[in-house]
XYZ file of C-alpha atoms in Angstrom:
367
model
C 0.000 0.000 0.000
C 2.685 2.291 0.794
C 4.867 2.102 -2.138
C 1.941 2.401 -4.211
C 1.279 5.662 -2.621
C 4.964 7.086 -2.591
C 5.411 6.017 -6.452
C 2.085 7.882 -7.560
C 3.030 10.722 -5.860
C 6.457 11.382 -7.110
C 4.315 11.030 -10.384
C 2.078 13.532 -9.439
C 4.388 15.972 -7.520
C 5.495 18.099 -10.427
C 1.900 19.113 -11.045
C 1.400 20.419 -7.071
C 0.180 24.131 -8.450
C -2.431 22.264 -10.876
C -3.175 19.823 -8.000
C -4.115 22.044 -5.191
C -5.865 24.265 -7.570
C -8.323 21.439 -8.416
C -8.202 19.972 -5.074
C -9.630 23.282 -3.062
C -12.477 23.796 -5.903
C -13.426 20.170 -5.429
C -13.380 20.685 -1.488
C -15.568 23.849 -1.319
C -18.001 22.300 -3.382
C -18.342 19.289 -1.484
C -18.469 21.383 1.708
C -18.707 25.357 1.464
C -18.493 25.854 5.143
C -14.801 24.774 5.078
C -13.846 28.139 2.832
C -13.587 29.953 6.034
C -11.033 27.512 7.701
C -8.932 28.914 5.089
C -7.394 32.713 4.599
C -9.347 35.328 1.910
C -6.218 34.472 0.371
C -5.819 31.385 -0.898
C -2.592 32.041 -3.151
C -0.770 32.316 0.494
C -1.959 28.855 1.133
C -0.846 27.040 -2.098
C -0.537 23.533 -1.627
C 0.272 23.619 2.394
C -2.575 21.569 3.019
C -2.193 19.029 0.156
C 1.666 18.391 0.904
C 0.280 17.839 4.530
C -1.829 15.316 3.468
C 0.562 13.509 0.900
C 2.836 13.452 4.008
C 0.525 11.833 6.454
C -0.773 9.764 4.302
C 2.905 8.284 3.460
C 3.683 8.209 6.882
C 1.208 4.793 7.567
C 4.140 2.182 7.889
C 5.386 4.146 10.951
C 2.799 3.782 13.203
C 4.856 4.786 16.427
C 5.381 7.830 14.442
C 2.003 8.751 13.077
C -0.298 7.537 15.855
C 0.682 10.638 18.143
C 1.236 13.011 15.312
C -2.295 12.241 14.419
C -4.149 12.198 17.817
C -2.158 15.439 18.216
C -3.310 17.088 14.757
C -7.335 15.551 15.780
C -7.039 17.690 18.503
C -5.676 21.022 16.533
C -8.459 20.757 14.214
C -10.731 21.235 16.783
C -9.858 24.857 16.623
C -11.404 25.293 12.886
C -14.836 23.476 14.075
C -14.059 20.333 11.826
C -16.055 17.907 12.241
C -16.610 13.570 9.915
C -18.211 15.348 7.249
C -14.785 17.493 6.808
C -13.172 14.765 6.510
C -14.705 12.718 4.055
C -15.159 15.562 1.627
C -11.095 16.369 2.222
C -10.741 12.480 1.470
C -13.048 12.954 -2.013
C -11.450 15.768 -3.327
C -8.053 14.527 -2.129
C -8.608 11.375 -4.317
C -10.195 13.127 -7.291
C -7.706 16.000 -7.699
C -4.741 12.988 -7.651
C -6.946 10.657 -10.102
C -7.630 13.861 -12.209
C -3.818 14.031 -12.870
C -2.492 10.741 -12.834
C -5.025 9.545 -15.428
C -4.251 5.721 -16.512
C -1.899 5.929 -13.285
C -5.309 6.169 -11.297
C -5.315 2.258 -10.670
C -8.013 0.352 -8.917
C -5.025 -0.607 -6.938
C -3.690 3.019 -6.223
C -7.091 4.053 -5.411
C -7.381 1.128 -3.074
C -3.852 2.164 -1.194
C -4.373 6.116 -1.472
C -8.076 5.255 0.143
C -7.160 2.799 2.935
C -4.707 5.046 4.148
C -6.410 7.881 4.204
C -9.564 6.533 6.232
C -6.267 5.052 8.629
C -5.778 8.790 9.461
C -8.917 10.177 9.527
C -10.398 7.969 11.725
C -6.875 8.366 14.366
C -7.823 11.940 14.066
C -11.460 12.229 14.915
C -11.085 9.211 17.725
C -8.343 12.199 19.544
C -10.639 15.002 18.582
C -13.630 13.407 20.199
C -11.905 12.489 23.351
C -10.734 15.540 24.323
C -12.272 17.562 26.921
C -9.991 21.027 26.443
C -11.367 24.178 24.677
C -11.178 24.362 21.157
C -8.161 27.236 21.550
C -7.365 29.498 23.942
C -7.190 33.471 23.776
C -4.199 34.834 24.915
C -3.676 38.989 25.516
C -0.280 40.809 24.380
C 1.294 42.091 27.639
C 4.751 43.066 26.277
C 5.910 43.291 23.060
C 9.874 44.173 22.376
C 11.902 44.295 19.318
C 15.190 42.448 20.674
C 16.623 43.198 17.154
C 15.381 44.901 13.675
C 13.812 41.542 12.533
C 13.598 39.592 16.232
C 10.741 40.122 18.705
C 10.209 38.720 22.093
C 6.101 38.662 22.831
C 4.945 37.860 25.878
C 1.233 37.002 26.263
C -1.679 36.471 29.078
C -3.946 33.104 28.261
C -7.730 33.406 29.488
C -7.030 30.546 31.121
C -3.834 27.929 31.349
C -2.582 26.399 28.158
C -1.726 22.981 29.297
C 1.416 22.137 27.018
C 4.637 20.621 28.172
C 8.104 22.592 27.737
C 9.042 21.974 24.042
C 5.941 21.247 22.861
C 4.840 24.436 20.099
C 1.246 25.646 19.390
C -0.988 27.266 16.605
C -1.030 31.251 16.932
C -3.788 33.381 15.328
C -2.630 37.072 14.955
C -5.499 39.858 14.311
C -3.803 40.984 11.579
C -3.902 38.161 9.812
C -6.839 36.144 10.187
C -7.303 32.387 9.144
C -2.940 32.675 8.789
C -2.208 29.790 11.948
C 1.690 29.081 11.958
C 3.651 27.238 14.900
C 5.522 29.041 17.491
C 7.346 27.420 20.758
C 6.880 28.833 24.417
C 10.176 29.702 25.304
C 8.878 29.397 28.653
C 7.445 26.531 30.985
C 4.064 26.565 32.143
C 3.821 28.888 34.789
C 1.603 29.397 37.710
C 0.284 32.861 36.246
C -0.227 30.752 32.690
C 1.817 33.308 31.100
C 4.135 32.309 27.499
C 6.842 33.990 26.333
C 7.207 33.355 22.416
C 10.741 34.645 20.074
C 9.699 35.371 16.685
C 11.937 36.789 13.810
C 10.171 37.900 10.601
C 11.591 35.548 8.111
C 11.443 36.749 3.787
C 7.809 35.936 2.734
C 6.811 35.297 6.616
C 3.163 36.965 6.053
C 2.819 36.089 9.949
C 6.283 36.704 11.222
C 6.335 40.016 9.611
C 2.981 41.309 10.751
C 4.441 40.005 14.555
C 7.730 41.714 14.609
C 6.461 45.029 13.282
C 3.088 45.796 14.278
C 1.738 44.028 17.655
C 1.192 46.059 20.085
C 0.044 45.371 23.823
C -3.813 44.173 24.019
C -3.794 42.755 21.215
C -5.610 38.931 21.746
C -4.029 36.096 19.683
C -6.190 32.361 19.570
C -3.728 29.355 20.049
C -4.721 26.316 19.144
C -3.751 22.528 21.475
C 0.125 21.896 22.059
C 2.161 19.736 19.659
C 5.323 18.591 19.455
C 7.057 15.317 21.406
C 10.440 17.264 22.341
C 11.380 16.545 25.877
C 13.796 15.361 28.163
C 13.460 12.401 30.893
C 15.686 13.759 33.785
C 15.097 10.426 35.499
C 16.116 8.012 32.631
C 18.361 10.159 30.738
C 22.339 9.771 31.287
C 23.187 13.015 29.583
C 21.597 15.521 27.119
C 23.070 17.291 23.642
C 20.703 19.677 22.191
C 21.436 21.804 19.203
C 19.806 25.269 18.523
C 19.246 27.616 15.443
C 18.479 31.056 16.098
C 14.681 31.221 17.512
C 14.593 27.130 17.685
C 16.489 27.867 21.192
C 12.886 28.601 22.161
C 11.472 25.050 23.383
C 15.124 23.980 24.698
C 14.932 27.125 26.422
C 11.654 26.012 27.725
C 12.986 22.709 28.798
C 15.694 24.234 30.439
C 13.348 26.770 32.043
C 12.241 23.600 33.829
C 14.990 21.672 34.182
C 16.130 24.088 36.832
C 13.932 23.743 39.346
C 15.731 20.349 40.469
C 19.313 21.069 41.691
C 20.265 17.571 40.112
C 19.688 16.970 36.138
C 21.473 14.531 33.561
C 24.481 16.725 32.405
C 23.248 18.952 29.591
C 25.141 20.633 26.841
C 23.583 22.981 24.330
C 25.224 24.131 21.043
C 23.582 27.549 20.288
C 24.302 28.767 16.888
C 23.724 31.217 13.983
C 25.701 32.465 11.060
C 26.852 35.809 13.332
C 27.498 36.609 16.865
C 24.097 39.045 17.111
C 22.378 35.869 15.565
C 22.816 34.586 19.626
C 20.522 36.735 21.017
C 19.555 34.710 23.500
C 23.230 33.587 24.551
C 23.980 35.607 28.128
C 20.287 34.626 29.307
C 21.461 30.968 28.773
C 25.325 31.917 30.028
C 23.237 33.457 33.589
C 21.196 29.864 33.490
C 24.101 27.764 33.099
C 26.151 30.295 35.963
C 23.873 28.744 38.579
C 23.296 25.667 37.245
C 26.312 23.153 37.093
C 24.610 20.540 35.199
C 24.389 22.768 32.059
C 26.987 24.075 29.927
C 26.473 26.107 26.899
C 28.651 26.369 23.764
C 27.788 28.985 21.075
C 28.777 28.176 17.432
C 28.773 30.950 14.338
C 29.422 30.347 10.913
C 31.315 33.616 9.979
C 33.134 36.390 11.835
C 36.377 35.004 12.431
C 37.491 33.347 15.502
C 35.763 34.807 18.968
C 37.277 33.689 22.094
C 34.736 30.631 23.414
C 32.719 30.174 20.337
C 33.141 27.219 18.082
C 33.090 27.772 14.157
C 30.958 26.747 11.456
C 27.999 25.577 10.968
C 26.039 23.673 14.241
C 26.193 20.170 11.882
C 29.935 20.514 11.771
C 30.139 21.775 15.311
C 28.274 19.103 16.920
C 29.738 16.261 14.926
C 33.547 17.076 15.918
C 32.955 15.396 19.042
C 31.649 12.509 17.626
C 28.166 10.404 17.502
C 27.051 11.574 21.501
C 26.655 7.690 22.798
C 24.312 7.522 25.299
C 22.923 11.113 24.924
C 19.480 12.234 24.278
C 19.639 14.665 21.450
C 17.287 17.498 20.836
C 17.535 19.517 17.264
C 15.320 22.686 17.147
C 15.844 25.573 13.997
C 15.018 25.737 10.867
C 14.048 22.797 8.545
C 16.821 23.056 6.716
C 19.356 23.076 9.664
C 17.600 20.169 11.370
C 17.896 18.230 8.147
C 21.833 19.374 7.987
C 22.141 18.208 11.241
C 20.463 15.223 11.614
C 21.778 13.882 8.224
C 25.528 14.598 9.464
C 24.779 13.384 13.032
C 23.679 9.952 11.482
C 26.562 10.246 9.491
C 28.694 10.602 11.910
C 27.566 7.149 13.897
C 24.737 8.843 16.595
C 21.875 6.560 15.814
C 17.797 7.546 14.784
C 16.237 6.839 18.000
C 18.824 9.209 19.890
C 17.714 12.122 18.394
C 14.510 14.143 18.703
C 13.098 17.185 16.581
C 10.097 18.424 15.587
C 10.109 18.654 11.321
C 7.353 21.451 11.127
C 7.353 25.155 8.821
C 7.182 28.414 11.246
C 5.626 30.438 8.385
């Protein structure tokens, strides 16, 4: 079932544009009311969805994988109001819009595979959505909002009530100004007893939502955040010692973990590689060098990839970094950044001898 799915798709992925195109008229057809899970602006959301779906959907011969992705992403969905009839029309017009351009590659047999794995993860997904008792998504008021740099802003927010995630899990975020636009953003903060999040965001080239953050919230402001997601932690009580590896704002949920690492005065020993092309890339660095002061357990080792050599930084890239000291036996590892530095990274940790089930990192798009 899965190769049949993988080898129509790499048939069909050159024609994504055409694909989505077909895929959303089908959908609001089938079901109008889901046009306003979507932005007024539909060229901004391209074939997100679609790829989402393909990528599921490919995922159904790792079910340690998938199960929690998908009881996680049931849950998520709550937010939009989705409920089976969603689902079945995404199925259709998922199926049609791939039979439309496949043609004789359309086989009773693809069909079959593309169909059988797609009712897999629906039905994962409604079971978690149906079983959970939280709200839908929380509203959360701007308290502070401070540009750290000219693209970099630290936003702290108020929740109506507790979010209920777990340090380096991320979440949804809403933004009034721009509606229907959810992208994922990690507390850079453990829960706290006043419920209060702290999230880093730097407005990235074509980052409709990152831009809008960094340059125009302002205090009182309300986001909506949709249900945690995201398997990132540490096990201070099984682990023997911890690597983690952070790009720019991915220090956020290691940050987080750290955040509540420290309330035990005994942890595994914990070294984080912090990294960026420049020094004012770190700009979280002497908050983690004041963490690390008073906590023994932790050191911290920042890494840039240009700028010469700075006393106490390693240089290059965070791949090359990392993998001078060779595979990290016995370590949990934690990669956080961008997609492509977690795929750098992971690809030249493997490399280098750490093996799969070491390492931990969340693969998702921030805008």
């Amino acid at each position: 079932m899965v190769q049949l799915i993988r080898d129509s798709w790499a048939r069909s992925e050159p024609y994504i544009a055409d694909i989505s195109q077909f895929f959303y008229g089908m959908l609001f057809t089938l079901a109008p009311t889901t046009r306003d899970f979507f932005p007024i602006n539909m060229e901004i959301q391209r074939g997100r969805l679609v790829r989402a779906l393909v990528h599921i959907v490919q995922m159904v011969d790792r079910p340690d994988d998938l199960a929690p992705f998908l009881r996680q992403l049931g849950r998520d969905h709550r937010k939009f109001g989705v409920v089976p009839r969603h689902y079945e029309a995404v199925g259709t017009a998922l199926l049609a819009s791939l039979k439309n351009h496949l043609g004789p590659g359309w086989t009773p047999e693809v069909e079959r595979a593309w169909a059988e794995a797609f009712t897999i993860a629906a039905r994962a997904m409604q079971d978690a959505a149906a079983s959970d008792t939280n709200p839908r998504s929380w509203q959360a008021t701007v308290v502070e909002h401070r540009r750290l740099t000219w693209d970099l802003a630290l936003v702290r927010l108020r929740p109506d009530q507790p979010v209920p995630y777990h340090p380096g899990q991320y979440v949804s975020v809403e933004v009034p100004q721009r509606p229907r636009l959810w992208r994922y953003f990690s507390p850079a903060n453990a829960p706290r007893e006043d419920g209060g999040i702290e999230f880093h965001v730097r407005a990235i080239d074509g980052g409709w939502v990152s831009r809008a953050i960094v340059s125009h919230t302002q205090p009182g402001d309300v986001w909506r955040l949709g249900p945690p997601l995201g398997r990132m932690a540490v096990d201070r009580e099984s682990s023997r010692g911890v690597l983690m590896v952070a790009g720019g704002t991915g220090v956020a949920p290691l940050r987080a973990i750290l955040d509540h690492l420290a309330l035990w005065g005994e942890n595994p020993k914990t070294r984080l590689f912090y990294g960026g092309p420049a020094r004012e890339d770190l700009y979280d660095l002497e908050e983690l060098r004041a963490l690390a002061a008073i906590n023994p357990w932790l050191t911290i080792t920042p890494v840039v990839e240009r700028g010469g050599d700075v006393p106490g930084f390693e240089q290059g890239t965070l791949a090359e970094a990392v993998t001078r000291y060779g595979a990290w036996p016995g370590h949990d590892i934690l990669v956080s950044g961008s997609p492509a530095m977690i795929r750098a990274t992971v690809s030249r940790m493997l490399v280098a001898g750490s093996a799969l089930d070491q390492i931990q990192y969340d693969p998702f798009t921030i805008d």
